[in-house]
PDB file of C-alpha atoms in Angstrom:
ATOM      1  CA  MET H  45      17.530   7.516 -10.476  1.00 70.00           C
ATOM      2  CA  ASN H  46      16.673   3.888 -11.285  1.00 78.00           C
ATOM      3  CA  ILE H  47      13.957   2.369  -9.127  1.00 88.00           C
ATOM      4  CA  HIS H  48      13.368  -1.382  -9.254  1.00 89.00           C
ATOM      5  CA  LYS H  49      12.579  -2.453  -5.678  1.00 94.00           C
ATOM      6  CA  VAL H  50       9.573  -1.854  -3.481  1.00 96.00           C
ATOM      7  CA  ILE H  51       9.182  -2.390   0.253  1.00 96.00           C
ATOM      8  CA  ILE H  52       5.711  -3.512   1.335  1.00 96.00           C
ATOM      9  CA  PRO H  53       5.348  -3.538   5.142  1.00 94.00           C
ATOM     10  CA  VAL H  54       2.878  -6.257   6.189  1.00 92.00           C
ATOM     11  CA  ALA H  55       3.914  -7.037   9.771  1.00 88.00           C
ATOM     12  CA  GLY H  56       1.148  -5.135  11.568  1.00 84.00           C
ATOM     13  CA  TRP H  57      -1.549  -6.814  13.651  1.00 82.00           C
ATOM     14  CA  GLY H  58      -4.526  -5.465  11.720  1.00 81.00           C
ATOM     15  CA  THR H  59      -6.388  -4.524  14.886  1.00 86.00           C
ATOM     16  CA  ARG H  60      -8.757  -2.200  12.997  1.00 86.00           C
ATOM     17  CA  SER H  61     -10.137  -5.235  11.179  1.00 88.00           C
ATOM     18  CA  LEU H  62     -10.693  -7.570  14.125  1.00 88.00           C
ATOM     19  CA  PRO H  63     -12.130 -10.144  14.563  1.00 91.00           C
ATOM     20  CA  ALA H  64     -11.689 -10.954  10.855  1.00 88.00           C
ATOM     21  CA  THR H  65      -7.910 -10.648  11.219  1.00 89.00           C
ATOM     22  CA  LYS H  66      -7.543 -12.763  14.368  1.00 88.00           C
ATOM     23  CA  ASN H  67      -5.940 -15.588  12.348  1.00 88.00           C
ATOM     24  CA  ILE H  68      -5.843 -14.142   8.824  1.00 90.00           C
ATOM     25  CA  PRO H  69      -3.475 -11.294   7.909  1.00 91.00           C
ATOM     26  CA  LYS H  70      -5.412  -8.169   6.949  1.00 91.00           C
ATOM     27  CA  GLU H  71      -3.443  -8.101   3.703  1.00 93.00           C
ATOM     28  CA  MET H  72      -4.964 -11.473   2.763  1.00 94.00           C
ATOM     29  CA  LEU H  73      -8.582 -10.437   3.239  1.00 94.00           C
ATOM     30  CA  PRO H  74     -10.306 -10.734  -0.143  1.00 94.00           C
ATOM     31  CA  VAL H  75     -11.444  -7.755  -2.148  1.00 94.00           C
ATOM     32  CA  TYR H  76     -13.754  -9.388  -4.670  1.00 93.00           C
ATOM     33  CA  ASN H  77     -11.625 -12.305  -5.929  1.00 91.00           C
ATOM     34  CA  LYS H  78      -8.095 -11.301  -4.891  1.00 94.00           C
ATOM     35  CA  PRO H  79      -6.429 -10.651  -1.543  1.00 95.00           C
ATOM     36  CA  VAL H  80      -5.705  -7.004  -0.733  1.00 95.00           C
ATOM     37  CA  VAL H  81      -1.947  -7.440  -1.063  1.00 95.00           C
ATOM     38  CA  GLN H  82      -2.210  -8.745  -4.632  1.00 96.00           C
ATOM     39  CA  TYR H  83      -3.750  -5.471  -5.791  1.00 95.00           C
ATOM     40  CA  VAL H  84      -0.816  -3.612  -4.212  1.00 96.00           C
ATOM     41  CA  VAL H  85       1.687  -5.917  -5.913  1.00 96.00           C
ATOM     42  CA  GLU H  86      -0.070  -5.524  -9.272  1.00 95.00           C
ATOM     43  CA  GLU H  87       0.191  -1.737  -8.917  1.00 95.00           C
ATOM     44  CA  ALA H  88       3.921  -2.172  -8.299  1.00 96.00           C
ATOM     45  CA  ILE H  89       4.356  -4.408 -11.352  1.00 95.00           C
ATOM     46  CA  ALA H  90       2.438  -1.961 -13.553  1.00 94.00           C
ATOM     47  CA  SER H  91       4.946   0.672 -12.395  1.00 94.00           C
ATOM     48  CA  GLY H  92       8.030  -1.369 -13.318  1.00 92.00           C
ATOM     49  CA  LEU H  93       8.763  -2.677  -9.804  1.00 94.00           C
ATOM     50  CA  ASN H  94       9.387  -6.434  -9.848  1.00 88.00           C
ATOM     51  CA  ASP H  95      11.562  -6.957  -6.758  1.00 93.00           C
ATOM     52  CA  VAL H  96       9.177  -6.948  -3.797  1.00 95.00           C
ATOM     53  CA  CYS H  97      10.492  -6.917  -0.246  1.00 95.00           C
ATOM     54  CA  PHE H  98       7.825  -7.883   2.275  1.00 95.00           C
ATOM     55  CA  ILE H  99       8.477  -6.756   5.852  1.00 94.00           C
ATOM     56  CA  THR H 100       6.669  -9.494   7.685  1.00 92.00           C
ATOM     57  CA  ASN H 101       6.365 -11.366  10.971  1.00 89.00           C
ATOM     58  CA  ARG H 102       6.251 -14.998  12.036  1.00 85.00           C
ATOM     59  CA  ASP H 103       2.486 -15.264  11.442  1.00 85.00           C
ATOM     60  CA  LYS H 104       2.444 -13.849   7.900  1.00 87.00           C
ATOM     61  CA  ASN H 105       4.004 -16.689   5.877  1.00 90.00           C
ATOM     62  CA  VAL H 106       0.719 -17.057   4.007  1.00 93.00           C
ATOM     63  CA  ILE H 107       1.501 -13.796   2.169  1.00 93.00           C
ATOM     64  CA  GLU H 108       4.755 -15.176   0.772  1.00 92.00           C
ATOM     65  CA  ASP H 109       3.027 -18.489   0.012  1.00 93.00           C
ATOM     66  CA  HIS H 110       0.418 -16.684  -2.050  1.00 94.00           C
ATOM     67  CA  PHE H 111       3.158 -15.571  -4.456  1.00 94.00           C
ATOM     68  CA  ASP H 112       4.659 -19.062  -4.717  1.00 94.00           C
ATOM     69  CA  HIS H 113       3.595 -22.239  -6.485  1.00 94.00           C
ATOM     70  CA  ASN H 114       1.030 -24.548  -4.898  1.00 95.00           C
ATOM     71  CA  LEU H 115       1.968 -27.719  -6.762  1.00 95.00           C
ATOM     72  CA  GLN H 116      -0.796 -29.822  -5.230  1.00 95.00           C
ATOM     73  CA  LEU H 117      -3.509 -27.367  -6.246  1.00 96.00           C
ATOM     74  CA  GLU H 118      -1.973 -26.955  -9.688  1.00 94.00           C
ATOM     75  CA  ALA H 119      -2.059 -30.734 -10.181  1.00 96.00           C
ATOM     76  CA  VAL H 120      -5.713 -30.896  -9.100  1.00 96.00           C
ATOM     77  CA  LEU H 121      -6.692 -28.144 -11.543  1.00 95.00           C
ATOM     78  CA  GLU H 122      -4.685 -29.727 -14.345  1.00 94.00           C
ATOM     79  CA  ARG H 123      -6.352 -33.122 -13.856  1.00 95.00           C
ATOM     80  CA  ALA H 124      -9.763 -31.463 -13.804  1.00 95.00           C
ATOM     81  CA  GLY H 125      -9.042 -29.607 -17.028  1.00 95.00           C
ATOM     82  CA  LYS H 126      -9.579 -26.215 -15.336  1.00 96.00           C
ATOM     83  CA  THR H 127      -7.035 -24.506 -17.499  1.00 95.00           C
ATOM     84  CA  GLN H 128      -8.220 -20.951 -16.897  1.00 94.00           C
ATOM     85  CA  GLN H 129      -7.936 -21.206 -13.096  1.00 94.00           C
ATOM     86  CA  LEU H 130      -4.598 -23.008 -13.483  1.00 96.00           C
ATOM     87  CA  GLU H 131      -3.250 -20.185 -15.632  1.00 95.00           C
ATOM     88  CA  VAL H 132      -4.374 -17.591 -13.059  1.00 95.00           C
ATOM     89  CA  ILE H 133      -2.661 -19.190 -10.060  1.00 94.00           C
ATOM     90  CA  ARG H 134       0.521 -19.913 -12.020  1.00 95.00           C
ATOM     91  CA  ARG H 135       0.663 -16.256 -13.062  1.00 94.00           C
ATOM     92  CA  VAL H 136       0.375 -15.176  -9.413  1.00 94.00           C
ATOM     93  CA  ALA H 137       3.198 -17.567  -8.470  1.00 94.00           C
ATOM     94  CA  THR H 138       5.592 -16.020 -10.980  1.00 93.00           C
ATOM     95  CA  MET H 139       4.628 -12.331 -10.987  1.00 92.00           C
ATOM     96  CA  ILE H 140       7.378 -11.076  -8.631  1.00 89.00           C
ATOM     97  CA  ASN H 141      10.790 -11.758  -7.214  1.00 90.00           C
ATOM     98  CA  CYS H 142       9.829 -12.086  -3.560  1.00 91.00           C
ATOM     99  CA  ILE H 143      12.141 -11.061  -0.709  1.00 91.00           C
ATOM    100  CA  SER H 144      11.005 -11.533   2.885  1.00 92.00           C
ATOM    101  CA  ILE H 145      12.403  -9.895   6.020  1.00 92.00           C
ATOM    102  CA  ARG H 146      11.126 -10.433   9.556  1.00 91.00           C
ATOM    103  CA  GLN H 147      10.272  -7.369  11.618  1.00 90.00           C
ATOM    104  CA  LYS H 148      10.798  -9.046  14.975  1.00 87.00           C
ATOM    105  CA  GLN H 149       9.226  -6.169  16.893  1.00 85.00           C
ATOM    106  CA  GLN H 150       6.439  -4.015  15.493  1.00 83.00           C
ATOM    107  CA  LEU H 151       7.961  -0.595  16.232  1.00 87.00           C
ATOM    108  CA  GLY H 152       6.276   1.463  13.545  1.00 89.00           C
ATOM    109  CA  LEU H 153       6.396   2.101   9.811  1.00 92.00           C
ATOM    110  CA  GLY H 154       9.780   3.790  10.020  1.00 93.00           C
ATOM    111  CA  HIS H 155      11.236   0.751  11.768  1.00 93.00           C
ATOM    112  CA  ALA H 156       9.698  -1.527   9.133  1.00 94.00           C
ATOM    113  CA  VAL H 157      11.426   0.412   6.347  1.00 94.00           C
ATOM    114  CA  LEU H 158      14.706   0.370   8.280  1.00 94.00           C
ATOM    115  CA  CYS H 159      14.520  -3.430   8.456  1.00 93.00           C
ATOM    116  CA  ALA H 160      15.085  -3.510   4.679  1.00 93.00           C
ATOM    117  CA  LYS H 161      18.313  -1.517   4.749  1.00 91.00           C
ATOM    118  CA  GLU H 162      20.589  -4.501   4.126  1.00 87.00           C
ATOM    119  CA  VAL H 163      18.774  -5.601   0.951  1.00 87.00           C
ATOM    120  CA  MET H 164      18.872  -2.146  -0.636  1.00 84.00           C
ATOM    121  CA  SER H 165      22.162  -1.853  -2.487  1.00 71.00           C
ATOM    122  CA  GLY H 166      24.329   1.247  -2.218  1.00 72.00           C
ATOM    123  CA  ASP H 167      22.680   4.515  -3.163  1.00 81.00           C
ATOM    124  CA  GLU H 168      19.689   2.894  -4.838  1.00 85.00           C
ATOM    125  CA  ALA H 169      16.327   4.623  -4.481  1.00 91.00           C
ATOM    126  CA  PHE H 170      13.295   2.467  -3.756  1.00 95.00           C
ATOM    127  CA  ALA H 171       9.521   2.597  -3.377  1.00 96.00           C
ATOM    128  CA  VAL H 172       7.442   1.940  -0.272  1.00 97.00           C
ATOM    129  CA  MET H 173       3.798   0.887  -0.582  1.00 96.00           C
ATOM    130  CA  VAL H 174       1.626   0.410   2.477  1.00 92.00           C
ATOM    131  CA  GLY H 175      -0.120  -2.940   2.140  1.00 83.00           C
ATOM    132  CA  ASP H 176      -3.673  -1.929   3.066  1.00 85.00           C
ATOM    133  CA  ASP H 177      -4.042   1.135   0.822  1.00 88.00           C
ATOM    134  CA  LEU H 178      -5.489   0.352  -2.607  1.00 93.00           C
ATOM    135  CA  MET H 179      -5.173   2.926  -5.393  1.00 91.00           C
ATOM    136  CA  PHE H 180      -6.560   2.795  -8.902  1.00 88.00           C
ATOM    137  CA  GLY H 181      -6.478   5.134 -11.877  1.00 82.00           C
ATOM    138  CA  MET H 182      -5.312   5.505 -15.452  1.00 82.00           C
ATOM    139  CA  ASN H 183      -1.755   5.893 -14.122  1.00 89.00           C
ATOM    140  CA  PRO H 184      -0.795   3.685 -11.133  1.00 92.00           C
ATOM    141  CA  GLY H 185      -0.364   5.651  -7.910  1.00 91.00           C
ATOM    142  CA  ILE H 186       3.248   4.697  -7.252  1.00 96.00           C
ATOM    143  CA  LYS H 187       4.161   5.342 -10.931  1.00 95.00           C
ATOM    144  CA  GLN H 188       3.031   8.966 -10.517  1.00 96.00           C
ATOM    145  CA  LEU H 189       5.628   9.321  -7.735  1.00 97.00           C
ATOM    146  CA  ILE H 190       8.356   7.458  -9.627  1.00 96.00           C
ATOM    147  CA  ASP H 191       8.008   9.776 -12.612  1.00 95.00           C
ATOM    148  CA  VAL H 192       8.506  12.872 -10.422  1.00 96.00           C
ATOM    149  CA  ALA H 193      11.332  11.303  -8.405  1.00 95.00           C
ATOM    150  CA  GLN H 194      13.228  10.428 -11.574  1.00 93.00           C
ATOM    151  CA  SER H 195      12.771  13.837 -13.166  1.00 92.00           C
ATOM    152  CA  GLU H 196      13.579  15.858 -10.023  1.00 93.00           C
ATOM    153  CA  ARG H 197      16.041  13.403  -8.422  1.00 93.00           C
ATOM    154  CA  LEU H 198      14.416  13.851  -5.021  1.00 94.00           C
ATOM    155  CA  SER H 199      12.448  11.699  -2.614  1.00 95.00           C
ATOM    156  CA  VAL H 200       8.699  11.929  -3.169  1.00 97.00           C
ATOM    157  CA  ILE H 201       5.647  11.099  -1.039  1.00 97.00           C
ATOM    158  CA  GLY H 202       2.065  10.623  -2.159  1.00 96.00           C
ATOM    159  CA  VAL H 203      -0.701  12.789  -0.710  1.00 95.00           C
ATOM    160  CA  MET H 204      -4.442  13.254  -1.093  1.00 94.00           C
ATOM    161  CA  GLU H 205      -6.794  15.818   0.354  1.00 92.00           C
ATOM    162  CA  VAL H 206      -8.950  14.480   3.183  1.00 91.00           C
ATOM    163  CA  PRO H 207     -11.869  16.044   5.090  1.00 91.00           C
ATOM    164  CA  GLN H 208     -10.798  18.263   7.990  1.00 91.00           C
ATOM    165  CA  GLU H 209     -12.402  15.890  10.498  1.00 90.00           C
ATOM    166  CA  HIS H 210     -10.146  13.050   9.286  1.00 89.00           C
ATOM    167  CA  VAL H 211      -6.738  14.766   9.525  1.00 90.00           C
ATOM    168  CA  SER H 212      -6.018  13.204  12.923  1.00 90.00           C
ATOM    169  CA  ARG H 213      -5.883   9.778  11.235  1.00 86.00           C
ATOM    170  CA  TYR H 214      -2.936  10.643   8.968  1.00 88.00           C
ATOM    171  CA  GLY H 215       0.448  12.224   8.610  1.00 89.00           C
ATOM    172  CA  ILE H 216      -0.260  15.719   7.280  1.00 92.00           C
ATOM    173  CA  ILE H 217       2.047  17.954   5.261  1.00 93.00           C
ATOM    174  CA  SER H 218       2.361  21.627   4.495  1.00 93.00           C
ATOM    175  CA  GLY H 219       4.448  23.128   1.732  1.00 93.00           C
ATOM    176  CA  THR H 220       4.639  25.285  -1.363  1.00 94.00           C
ATOM    177  CA  GLU H 221       2.955  24.184  -4.597  1.00 93.00           C
ATOM    178  CA  ILE H 222       5.776  24.485  -7.135  1.00 95.00           C
ATOM    179  CA  SER H 223       3.761  23.119 -10.064  1.00 93.00           C
ATOM    180  CA  PRO H 224       0.204  21.779 -10.346  1.00 94.00           C
ATOM    181  CA  GLY H 225      -0.203  18.994  -7.766  1.00 94.00           C
ATOM    182  CA  ILE H 226       3.498  18.978  -6.755  1.00 96.00           C
ATOM    183  CA  TYR H 227       4.608  20.481  -3.429  1.00 96.00           C
ATOM    184  CA  GLN H 228       7.955  21.320  -1.876  1.00 96.00           C
ATOM    185  CA  VAL H 229       7.395  19.845   1.579  1.00 95.00           C
ATOM    186  CA  GLU H 230       8.207  22.084   4.539  1.00 95.00           C
ATOM    187  CA  LYS H 231       6.499  20.377   7.465  1.00 93.00           C
ATOM    188  CA  LEU H 232       5.128  16.917   8.295  1.00 92.00           C
ATOM    189  CA  VAL H 233       3.027  16.170  11.373  1.00 89.00           C
ATOM    190  CA  GLU H 234       1.960  12.676  12.414  1.00 87.00           C
ATOM    191  CA  LYS H 235      -1.755  12.462  13.313  1.00 88.00           C
ATOM    192  CA  PRO H 236      -2.230  16.080  14.428  1.00 89.00           C
ATOM    193  CA  LYS H 237      -5.217  17.326  16.354  1.00 91.00           C
ATOM    194  CA  ILE H 238      -7.906  18.648  14.029  1.00 90.00           C
ATOM    195  CA  ASP H 239      -7.272  22.281  15.001  1.00 87.00           C
ATOM    196  CA  GLU H 240      -3.479  21.908  14.712  1.00 88.00           C
ATOM    197  CA  ALA H 241      -3.188  20.307  11.266  1.00 89.00           C
ATOM    198  CA  PRO H 242      -1.066  22.410   8.879  1.00 90.00           C
ATOM    199  CA  SER H 243      -3.258  21.423   5.884  1.00 92.00           C
ATOM    200  CA  ARG H 244      -5.649  18.750   4.654  1.00 92.00           C
ATOM    201  CA  LEU H 245      -2.970  17.059   2.524  1.00 94.00           C
ATOM    202  CA  ALA H 246      -2.635  13.570   3.986  1.00 93.00           C
ATOM    203  CA  ILE H 247       0.168  11.080   3.329  1.00 93.00           C
ATOM    204  CA  VAL H 248      -1.509   8.023   1.808  1.00 92.00           C
ATOM    205  CA  GLY H 249       0.930   5.132   1.881  1.00 90.00           C
ATOM    206  CA  ARG H 250       3.005   5.641  -1.279  1.00 96.00           C
ATOM    207  CA  TYR H 251       6.644   6.787  -1.162  1.00 97.00           C
ATOM    208  CA  VAL H 252       9.752   6.884  -3.353  1.00 97.00           C
ATOM    209  CA  LEU H 253      12.795   7.358  -1.137  1.00 96.00           C
ATOM    210  CA  SER H 254      16.525   7.802  -1.547  1.00 93.00           C
ATOM    211  CA  SER H 255      18.864   5.639   0.519  1.00 91.00           C
ATOM    212  CA  SER H 256      19.629   8.624   2.769  1.00 92.00           C
ATOM    213  CA  ILE H 257      16.334   7.927   4.562  1.00 94.00           C
ATOM    214  CA  PHE H 258      18.078   5.094   6.424  1.00 94.00           C
ATOM    215  CA  LYS H 259      20.494   7.385   8.249  1.00 93.00           C
ATOM    216  CA  HIS H 260      17.561   9.584   9.278  1.00 95.00           C
ATOM    217  CA  LEU H 261      15.617   6.571  10.550  1.00 94.00           C
ATOM    218  CA  GLU H 262      18.646   5.472  12.570  1.00 92.00           C
ATOM    219  CA  SER H 263      19.019   8.918  14.137  1.00 92.00           C
ATOM    220  CA  ILE H 264      15.480   9.614  15.321  1.00 89.00           C
ATOM    221  CA  ALA H 265      13.964   8.757  18.693  1.00 84.00           C
ATOM    222  CA  PRO H 266      10.561   7.059  19.018  1.00 82.00           C
ATOM    223  CA  GLY H 267       7.822   9.545  18.200  1.00 76.00           C
ATOM    224  CA  HIS H 268       4.005   9.435  18.159  1.00 72.00           C
ATOM    225  CA  GLY H 269       2.763   6.290  19.913  1.00 74.00           C
ATOM    226  CA  GLY H 270       6.290   5.366  21.014  1.00 79.00           C
ATOM    227  CA  GLU H 271       7.098   4.135  17.502  1.00 83.00           C
ATOM    228  CA  ILE H 272       9.834   4.925  14.980  1.00 88.00           C
ATOM    229  CA  GLN H 273       7.803   7.175  12.725  1.00 88.00           C
ATOM    230  CA  LEU H 274       8.668   7.405   9.044  1.00 92.00           C
ATOM    231  CA  THR H 275       7.119  10.891   9.150  1.00 90.00           C
ATOM    232  CA  ASP H 276       9.831  12.098  11.552  1.00 92.00           C
ATOM    233  CA  ALA H 277      12.596  10.797   9.272  1.00 94.00           C
ATOM    234  CA  LEU H 278      10.918  12.427   6.289  1.00 95.00           C
ATOM    235  CA  GLN H 279      11.007  15.759   8.121  1.00 94.00           C
ATOM    236  CA  LEU H 280      14.786  15.420   8.387  1.00 94.00           C
ATOM    237  CA  GLN H 281      14.884  14.509   4.698  1.00 94.00           C
ATOM    238  CA  ALA H 282      12.878  17.646   3.882  1.00 94.00           C
ATOM    239  CA  ASN H 283      15.212  19.794   5.988  1.00 94.00           C
ATOM    240  CA  THR H 284      18.414  18.462   4.413  1.00 93.00           C
ATOM    241  CA  GLN H 285      18.119  16.874   0.966  1.00 92.00           C
ATOM    242  CA  GLY H 286      14.637  18.192   0.160  1.00 94.00           C
ATOM    243  CA  LEU H 287      11.330  16.344  -0.221  1.00 96.00           C
ATOM    244  CA  LEU H 288       8.459  16.595  -2.692  1.00 97.00           C
ATOM    245  CA  ALA H 289       4.816  15.595  -2.347  1.00 97.00           C
ATOM    246  CA  VAL H 290       2.634  14.599  -5.302  1.00 96.00           C
ATOM    247  CA  LYS H 291      -1.135  14.781  -5.136  1.00 95.00           C
ATOM    248  CA  ILE H 292      -2.082  11.340  -6.431  1.00 95.00           C
ATOM    249  CA  HIS H 293      -4.828  11.129  -9.035  1.00 93.00           C
ATOM    250  CA  GLY H 294      -7.180   8.179  -8.839  1.00 90.00           C
ATOM    251  CA  MET H 295      -9.425   6.281  -6.478  1.00 91.00           C
ATOM    252  CA  ARG H 296      -8.238   5.132  -3.054  1.00 93.00           C
ATOM    253  CA  PHE H 297      -9.627   2.567  -0.630  1.00 92.00           C
ATOM    254  CA  ASP H 298      -8.280   2.194   2.917  1.00 90.00           C
ATOM    255  CA  THR H 299      -9.032  -1.477   3.489  1.00 91.00           C
ATOM    256  CA  GLY H 300      -8.477  -1.079   7.226  1.00 89.00           C
ATOM    257  CA  ASP H 301     -11.688   0.969   7.299  1.00 90.00           C
ATOM    258  CA  TRP H 302     -14.728  -1.312   7.118  1.00 93.00           C
ATOM    259  CA  ALA H 303     -16.853   1.068   5.024  1.00 93.00           C
ATOM    260  CA  GLU H 304     -14.063   1.536   2.480  1.00 93.00           C
ATOM    261  CA  TYR H 305     -13.184  -2.178   2.467  1.00 94.00           C
ATOM    262  CA  LEU H 306     -16.777  -3.142   1.695  1.00 95.00           C
ATOM    263  CA  THR H 307     -17.037  -0.375  -0.912  1.00 95.00           C
ATOM    264  CA  ALA H 308     -13.905  -1.734  -2.604  1.00 94.00           C
ATOM    265  CA  ASN H 309     -15.536  -5.160  -2.873  1.00 95.00           C
ATOM    266  CA  ILE H 310     -18.616  -3.661  -4.507  1.00 94.00           C
ATOM    267  CA  TYR H 311     -16.500  -1.472  -6.795  1.00 92.00           C
ATOM    268  CA  PHE H 312     -14.532  -4.412  -8.204  1.00 91.00           C
ATOM    269  CA  ALA H 313     -17.547  -6.669  -8.494  1.00 92.00           C
ATOM    270  CA  LEU H 314     -19.300  -3.962 -10.524  1.00 92.00           C
ATOM    271  CA  GLN H 315     -16.440  -4.069 -13.040  1.00 90.00           C
ATOM    272  CA  GLU H 316     -17.362  -7.666 -13.912  1.00 91.00           C
ATOM    273  CA  GLU H 317     -20.030  -7.794 -16.614  1.00 91.00           C
ATOM    274  CA  GLU H 318     -21.184 -11.251 -15.527  1.00 91.00           C
ATOM    275  CA  LEU H 319     -21.831 -10.044 -11.967  1.00 92.00           C
ATOM    276  CA  ARG H 320     -22.883  -6.429 -12.380  1.00 93.00           C
ATOM    277  CA  ASP H 321     -26.606  -6.860 -13.052  1.00 94.00           C
ATOM    278  CA  ASP H 322     -27.106  -9.520 -10.374  1.00 94.00           C
ATOM    279  CA  LEU H 323     -25.162  -7.496  -7.825  1.00 94.00           C
ATOM    280  CA  ILE H 324     -27.218  -4.359  -8.479  1.00 93.00           C
ATOM    281  CA  ARG H 325     -30.419  -6.417  -8.262  1.00 93.00           C
ATOM    282  CA  HIS H 326     -29.383  -7.766  -4.852  1.00 93.00           C
ATOM    283  CA  LEU H 327     -28.194  -4.405  -3.539  1.00 92.00           C
ATOM    284  CA  ARG H 328     -31.164  -2.282  -4.634  1.00 91.00           C
ATOM    285  CA  PRO H 329     -33.640  -3.556  -1.997  1.00 90.00           C
ATOM    286  CA  LEU H 330     -31.055  -2.996   0.742  1.00 88.00           C
ATOM    287  CA  LEU H 331     -30.591   0.697   0.012  1.00 84.00           C
ATOM    288  CA  PRO H 332     -32.858   3.389   1.498  1.00 81.00           C
ATOM    289  CA  PHE H 333     -33.578   4.771  -1.976  1.00 69.00           C
ATOM    290  CA  GLY H 334     -33.897   1.294  -3.541  1.00 53.00           C
TER     291      GLY H 334
END
């Protein structure tokens, strides 16, 4: 199972982040000194995925532009002798092979994945990475799924345990743990009520899928919220070909949640030696225990 392509759906409206996202895609909001989507792309690259298919809409061209050359800016930096900044933006412009597909109606994550069917060749497996979930660890989140998918030759989804009071925000799975942190998925429920959730294992925006997912997406009716839910197609995948879930190791930030978005900014700033001491000095008086 060779996996080279990744679908990154970025067509959503970002309503959780309004008013900041009124005219700026949520995926382009900065986390420290990079837009959210660049962290997702860098995770993909670190996992061997260089062909990136953005599922976008008419107002998201700025995402594609970010991964292209800005010749005017490059000329300005070159004339000013700002070689370090010039090197950074040229690296961003060449880091991926960018494919863009318009999702002309926002009909859910499942529909977004289905939009990419024509650019996925034959029986090729592919990754899906939700564009507002950031994951960091010694081993990139999506790479943990790719390794299992290649060894078991099955579709794999990423999960993490969440507090019971948060299960209604996620797709939740139940299944049998067949080896440490790896589950044979039996049931998937999209945003269940707290008292009806089959577990606390939440799907967290990382998937490696076989091409058979497309026929399942084409066969399902709109589900939760009137949308084509990827969760519903994954249930069919689990019932027929089989489906695994991997408990992802690492740190996760949901950048659609303001507390987590702001925490991500602080986290990355603290990694910079030149900023760390000043940042802590500015934060300390603001904290109740400061």
